[in-house]
Amino acid sequence: MGIEGIGASVVRKEDRRFITGKGRYVDDIKIIGMTYAHFVRSPHAHAKIKSIDVEAAKAMPGVVDVLTGQQIVDDKVGNLICGWAIHSKDGSAMKMGAWPAMAPETVRFVGQAVAVVIAESKNLARDAAEAVVVDYEELPAAADIKAAIAPGAPQLHPEAPGNIVYDWEIGDQKAVDEAFGKAANVVSFELTNNRLVPNAMEPRAAIADYDSAEEHFTLYTTSQNPHVARLVLSAFYNIAPEHKLRVVAPDVGGGFGSKIFIYPEEMVALWASKKVGRAVKWTGDRSEAFLTDAHGRDHVSKAELAFDKDNKMLALRVTTHANFGAYMSLFSSSVPTYLYATLLSGQYNIPAIYTEVIGVYTNTTPVDAYRGAGRPEACYLLERLVETAARQLKVDPAELRRKNFITQFPHQTPVIMAYDIGDFNASLDAALKAADYAGFPARKAKAKAEGKLRGLGFSCYIEACGIAPSKAVGSLGAGVGLWESAEVRVNPVGTIEILTGSHSHGQGHETTFAQLVADRLGIPINQVSIVHGDTDKVQFGMGTYGSRSAAVGMSAIFKAMEKVEAKAKKIAAHQLEASEGDIVIENGEFKVTGTDKSIALPMVALAAYTAHNLPDGMEPGLKESAFYDPTNFTFPAGSYICELEVDPGTGKTSFVSFVAVDDFGRLINPMIVEGQVHGGLVQGIGQALLENAIYDDTGQLVTASFMDYAMPRADDVPSFKVSHTETLCPGNPLGVKGCGEAGAIGASAAVINAITDAIGNNKLEMPATPDRVWHAIHAA
Amino acid sequence: MYSTNYHRPSSVEEAVALFGKGSDPKYLAGGHTLLPVMKQRLAGPSDVIDIAKIPGLIGVEASADALTIKAATTYYDIMHNADVKRTIPAIAHLTSVLGDPAVRYRGTIGGSVATNDPAADYPAAVLALNATVKTNKREIPADQFFKGLFMTALEDNEIITAISFPIPAKAGYAKMRNPASRFALTGVFVAKHKSGEIRVAATGASQNGVMRVGVIEEALKANWSASALDNVKVSDEGLMADIHGTSDYRANLIRVMAQRAVDAAG
Ligand SMILES: Cc1cc2nc3c(=O)[nH]c(=O)nc-3n(C[C@H](O)[C@H](O)[C@H](O)COP(=O)(O)OP(=O)(O)OC[C@H]3O[C@@H](n4cnc5c(N)ncnc54)[C@H](O)[C@@H]3O)c2cc1C
């Protein structure tokens, strides 16, 4: 309704602040008497700490205190937790190695904090950190999955023999074995999903401020979910009870998952603030971000897909080793299990699936959710497998997919997920048309004549978003419920504040959430403001990740709005002496249908707060809240087609076109959706062509700066052709599915399938650097 | 960054005098090499002597035989300079594919040549064009200037004042960029001098920094055309191997980039 309602490409309200440099990030906040923290970090991937000498550092100018890992353990600050319990095949619980916020005895990855200097300035803290003398006894390191599971490998944690976190399975192994037994064709494949460094534009930061009079802490932090941070800090880390801890996540410059987790630095800042009696600020730099932000992906998999003689899929068998790094980060355990293996059915009708996932400790930075979290790994594996199958079976890749698409909904896959709705043919058709698939052979021939290798690759992805039904995730081991809360406050003058537990760190909630209200009431979005990111303002919330803010967060707002509207209608009916059932809301007015009688929203609000003339027994005020717990995941899906050229002389890839057709259900703000798709695609392309976190044998991160870690730049990516098909999600009142992760999930397989098509060699791992592609051309 | 003393002299003489007084001084030009290193605390000079604003170090001059670019001229000014584009367009091109806009607004030719990064672009032009590096003390021919990774013939306090390039009959530069840093994964500068001499220099390839490529020079001497290099075999001995490219890949790039540079040179 209205030009700023649902479906309108309204310009983002928050952008004025961001593009004029008026954003307020954690590092912009200054507190009187604030001190600065600098961490002393391990240069070794695996070592025993024989001793730490802090005396020289303590004597340096401007140093307030130097604190060590042993002290934080002595003070009984809790070890970091992993919030999703996964059980191995044999029923045993996952093996948790102890992770204190600073290492007292053993360091297990390069960059792990062992001590912290608190000083009067950032530079003085850094100076003194260089004077802390740590005597290490180096231990052999296991720097990757292969090294960690090899016989005789260095052991990281006494709790985890063989460096195995868990050995988990899903699906019906017997049914799969039987299906393979009668298969006409089997396609098999081994592949790596490369490790990525999230690299949000704003590095992590925290300010902890302890008030000794009130015994109260305030934590300003770069978080995607401040309430979850407060919950974990209170319930598990012994920092303070919840009512004595306020967590504020102000403007946050991107997260991509990496800012979901509660990190050691925040815990140390809180603990240190109480110890030194002053506020403590820590602002990470880019090097610290590379070494300590949770990384993403890092799988090694073997997969086999069985077909019958008509090229119908019969069964899928997958074994995946997932690298968790040195410790289990907050949500890490769920990523290669319930966010990965449950999506391995893709868009296809696969009667039987069996997957084993072996979680492995290595002497590397912890790995956790990163944009897409598990689903990109599933899509990449399956879509490369399907493309490989098409080549092996000598059938058109689009036709092979079409033949196996799920067309009836709801559809129960063999791996938990019940797809509610979709139309996979529609998005594939639209993509084929947009990509001019029919004209591709001619274009390929022309390119060949010009000395270029041209290829085309598909990726038909599905993902599970709107995370997630609390009861369902609870039964799968989640430590929290994944509902969302909202409060709608109508002020006496009729302006509106929406308090939400979702957190915006680039998504544009201040605009889209306001659009929902504008749509329902027919008022301009500038009369609505969105309040989020402060546990003192918003009662509770689960935060933003897993493309959940529209599907879950906005659904909570929807529910609260319904309650507000119901009460407002009662007041309007009373004022207009009409019956409640005759009141409709239009253009900010409450009207009696079929008459010219109406009362404007501000007058209704004023009546609610003056309370001079309300219906008998009605409480004053106009404010309602709601909790929304989703009934199912949502299932965004789409078809991506990538066409590119490879320069045989250099192995360099150049895009010709990239078509993305997504079904996100209803679009609230198509411009913002398109922006989300672009960002996701760039991250997917980044993974496919450029990004790679490489460790050497000793566990040193070789790609620890942008000089070696290739982030995609604007000229690395094409101008995208983005469009949409629409099946409305039946699971939530808005019919939305979520759009934040799709691009990152679907893009990489399309790119690699296109390159391997171009060069005629399927043996190619991500990132497909020019060097690797050139070698693959010459090995073909 | 460690604390340091910043100076802005207005002449080369003043800069050298300041240098003499510091305990561990450094000249600063565009800062795109020195400042990142200082920020990471890998360098902590006592004094930073900013020579980028010295008027005598900025500008471009062209005669019939030579193009002279003064040391503190920025990449941005070089690539947009009419004399550069007219006399040696390959230099304008090389500069346009160097770094990114922020680097080009600040970085200087003198800083680049003084640094002699093994993957930097300018050293290839200096070597292939047989340029002369002019300093406050002397003139150094290109063949004697580059001394291996990050090493040059410069003395500690010596300041490059200008680079003088003989204007060639033909010249071209082709670069395969490192996907992360955008330095040269391998870049090749080819030059056909008015004397008929052929000089070809590759950067980003050798373990010892910028180098001449004899096999390519010979092939081009026989026949100045890209196709003359089709079957030339460049050895990968002594070439760099890292996460961005193996040595055989770089050997291939030397040939392919040389072909593209010849095509560009015409
Ligand atoms: C992101 C990024 C990308 C880059 N990409 C490229 C690229 O693609 N190709 C490339 O070639 N380079 C690249 N560079 C490096 C860039 O060209 C630097 O600017 C250059 O190497 C140094 O020049 P400067 O003027 O910035 O020198 P500074 O950093 O100021 O100085 C570097 C060193 O040279 C010395 N010095 C400077 N001027 C003189 C002088 N006149 N006489 C004697 N000594 C002097 C200084 O004392 C210092 O030791 C890149 C840099 C960055 C940060």
mmCIF file with all atom_site columns, C-alpha atoms in Angstrom, chain A residues 347 421-424 427 460-463 635-640 661-664 725 737-738 742:
data_model
loop_
_atom_site.group_PDB
_atom_site.id
_atom_site.type_symbol
_atom_site.label_atom_id
_atom_site.label_alt_id
_atom_site.label_comp_id
_atom_site.label_asym_id
_atom_site.label_entity_id
_atom_site.label_seq_id
_atom_site.pdbx_PDB_ins_code
_atom_site.Cartn_x
_atom_site.Cartn_y
_atom_site.Cartn_z
_atom_site.occupancy
_atom_site.B_iso_or_equiv
_atom_site.pdbx_formal_charge
_atom_site.auth_seq_id
_atom_site.auth_comp_id
_atom_site.auth_asym_id
_atom_site.auth_atom_id
_atom_site.pdbx_PDB_model_num
ATOM 1  C CA . GLN A 1 347 ? 16.336 -28.928 -5.894  1.00 0.00 ? 347 GLN A CA 1
ATOM 2  C CA . ILE A 1 421 ? 6.926  -24.352 -1.864  1.00 0.00 ? 421 ILE A CA 1
ATOM 3  C CA . GLY A 1 422 ? 8.906  -23.486 -4.958  1.00 0.00 ? 422 GLY A CA 1
ATOM 4  C CA . ASP A 1 423 ? 8.914  -23.557 -8.722  1.00 0.00 ? 423 ASP A CA 1
ATOM 5  C CA . PHE A 1 424 ? 12.323 -24.662 -9.882  1.00 0.00 ? 424 PHE A CA 1
ATOM 6  C CA . SER A 1 427 ? 13.506 -19.969 -12.350 1.00 0.00 ? 427 SER A CA 1
ATOM 7  C CA . CYS A 1 460 ? 20.457 -24.393 -9.190  1.00 0.00 ? 460 CYS A CA 1
ATOM 8  C CA . TYR A 1 461 ? 20.567 -23.782 -5.475  1.00 0.00 ? 461 TYR A CA 1
ATOM 9  C CA . ILE A 1 462 ? 18.185 -24.130 -2.606  1.00 0.00 ? 462 ILE A CA 1
ATOM 10 C CA . GLU A 1 463 ? 18.777 -22.974 0.916   1.00 0.00 ? 463 GLU A CA 1
ATOM 11 C CA . PHE A 1 635 ? 13.365 -22.173 1.167   1.00 0.00 ? 635 PHE A CA 1
ATOM 12 C CA . PRO A 1 636 ? 14.698 -19.531 -1.191  1.00 0.00 ? 636 PRO A CA 1
ATOM 13 C CA . ALA A 1 637 ? 15.842 -21.135 -4.416  1.00 0.00 ? 637 ALA A CA 1
ATOM 14 C CA . GLY A 1 638 ? 16.999 -20.067 -7.814  1.00 0.00 ? 638 GLY A CA 1
ATOM 15 C CA . SER A 1 639 ? 18.962 -20.683 -10.970 1.00 0.00 ? 639 SER A CA 1
ATOM 16 C CA . TYR A 1 640 ? 22.268 -19.049 -11.771 1.00 0.00 ? 640 TYR A CA 1
ATOM 17 C CA . VAL A 1 661 ? 17.039 -15.686 -11.066 1.00 0.00 ? 661 VAL A CA 1
ATOM 18 C CA . ASP A 1 662 ? 15.938 -16.010 -7.467  1.00 0.00 ? 662 ASP A CA 1
ATOM 19 C CA . ASP A 1 663 ? 12.668 -16.874 -5.787  1.00 0.00 ? 663 ASP A CA 1
ATOM 20 C CA . PHE A 1 664 ? 12.643 -15.081 -2.464  1.00 0.00 ? 664 PHE A CA 1
ATOM 21 C CA . THR A 1 725 ? 10.284 -15.499 -9.843  1.00 0.00 ? 725 THR A CA 1
ATOM 22 C CA . LYS A 1 737 ? 11.780 -16.206 2.293   1.00 0.00 ? 737 LYS A CA 1
ATOM 23 C CA . GLY A 1 738 ? 15.014 -14.251 2.838   1.00 0.00 ? 738 GLY A CA 1
ATOM 24 C CA . ALA A 1 742 ? 21.509 -16.740 -1.784  1.00 0.00 ? 742 ALA A CA 1
#
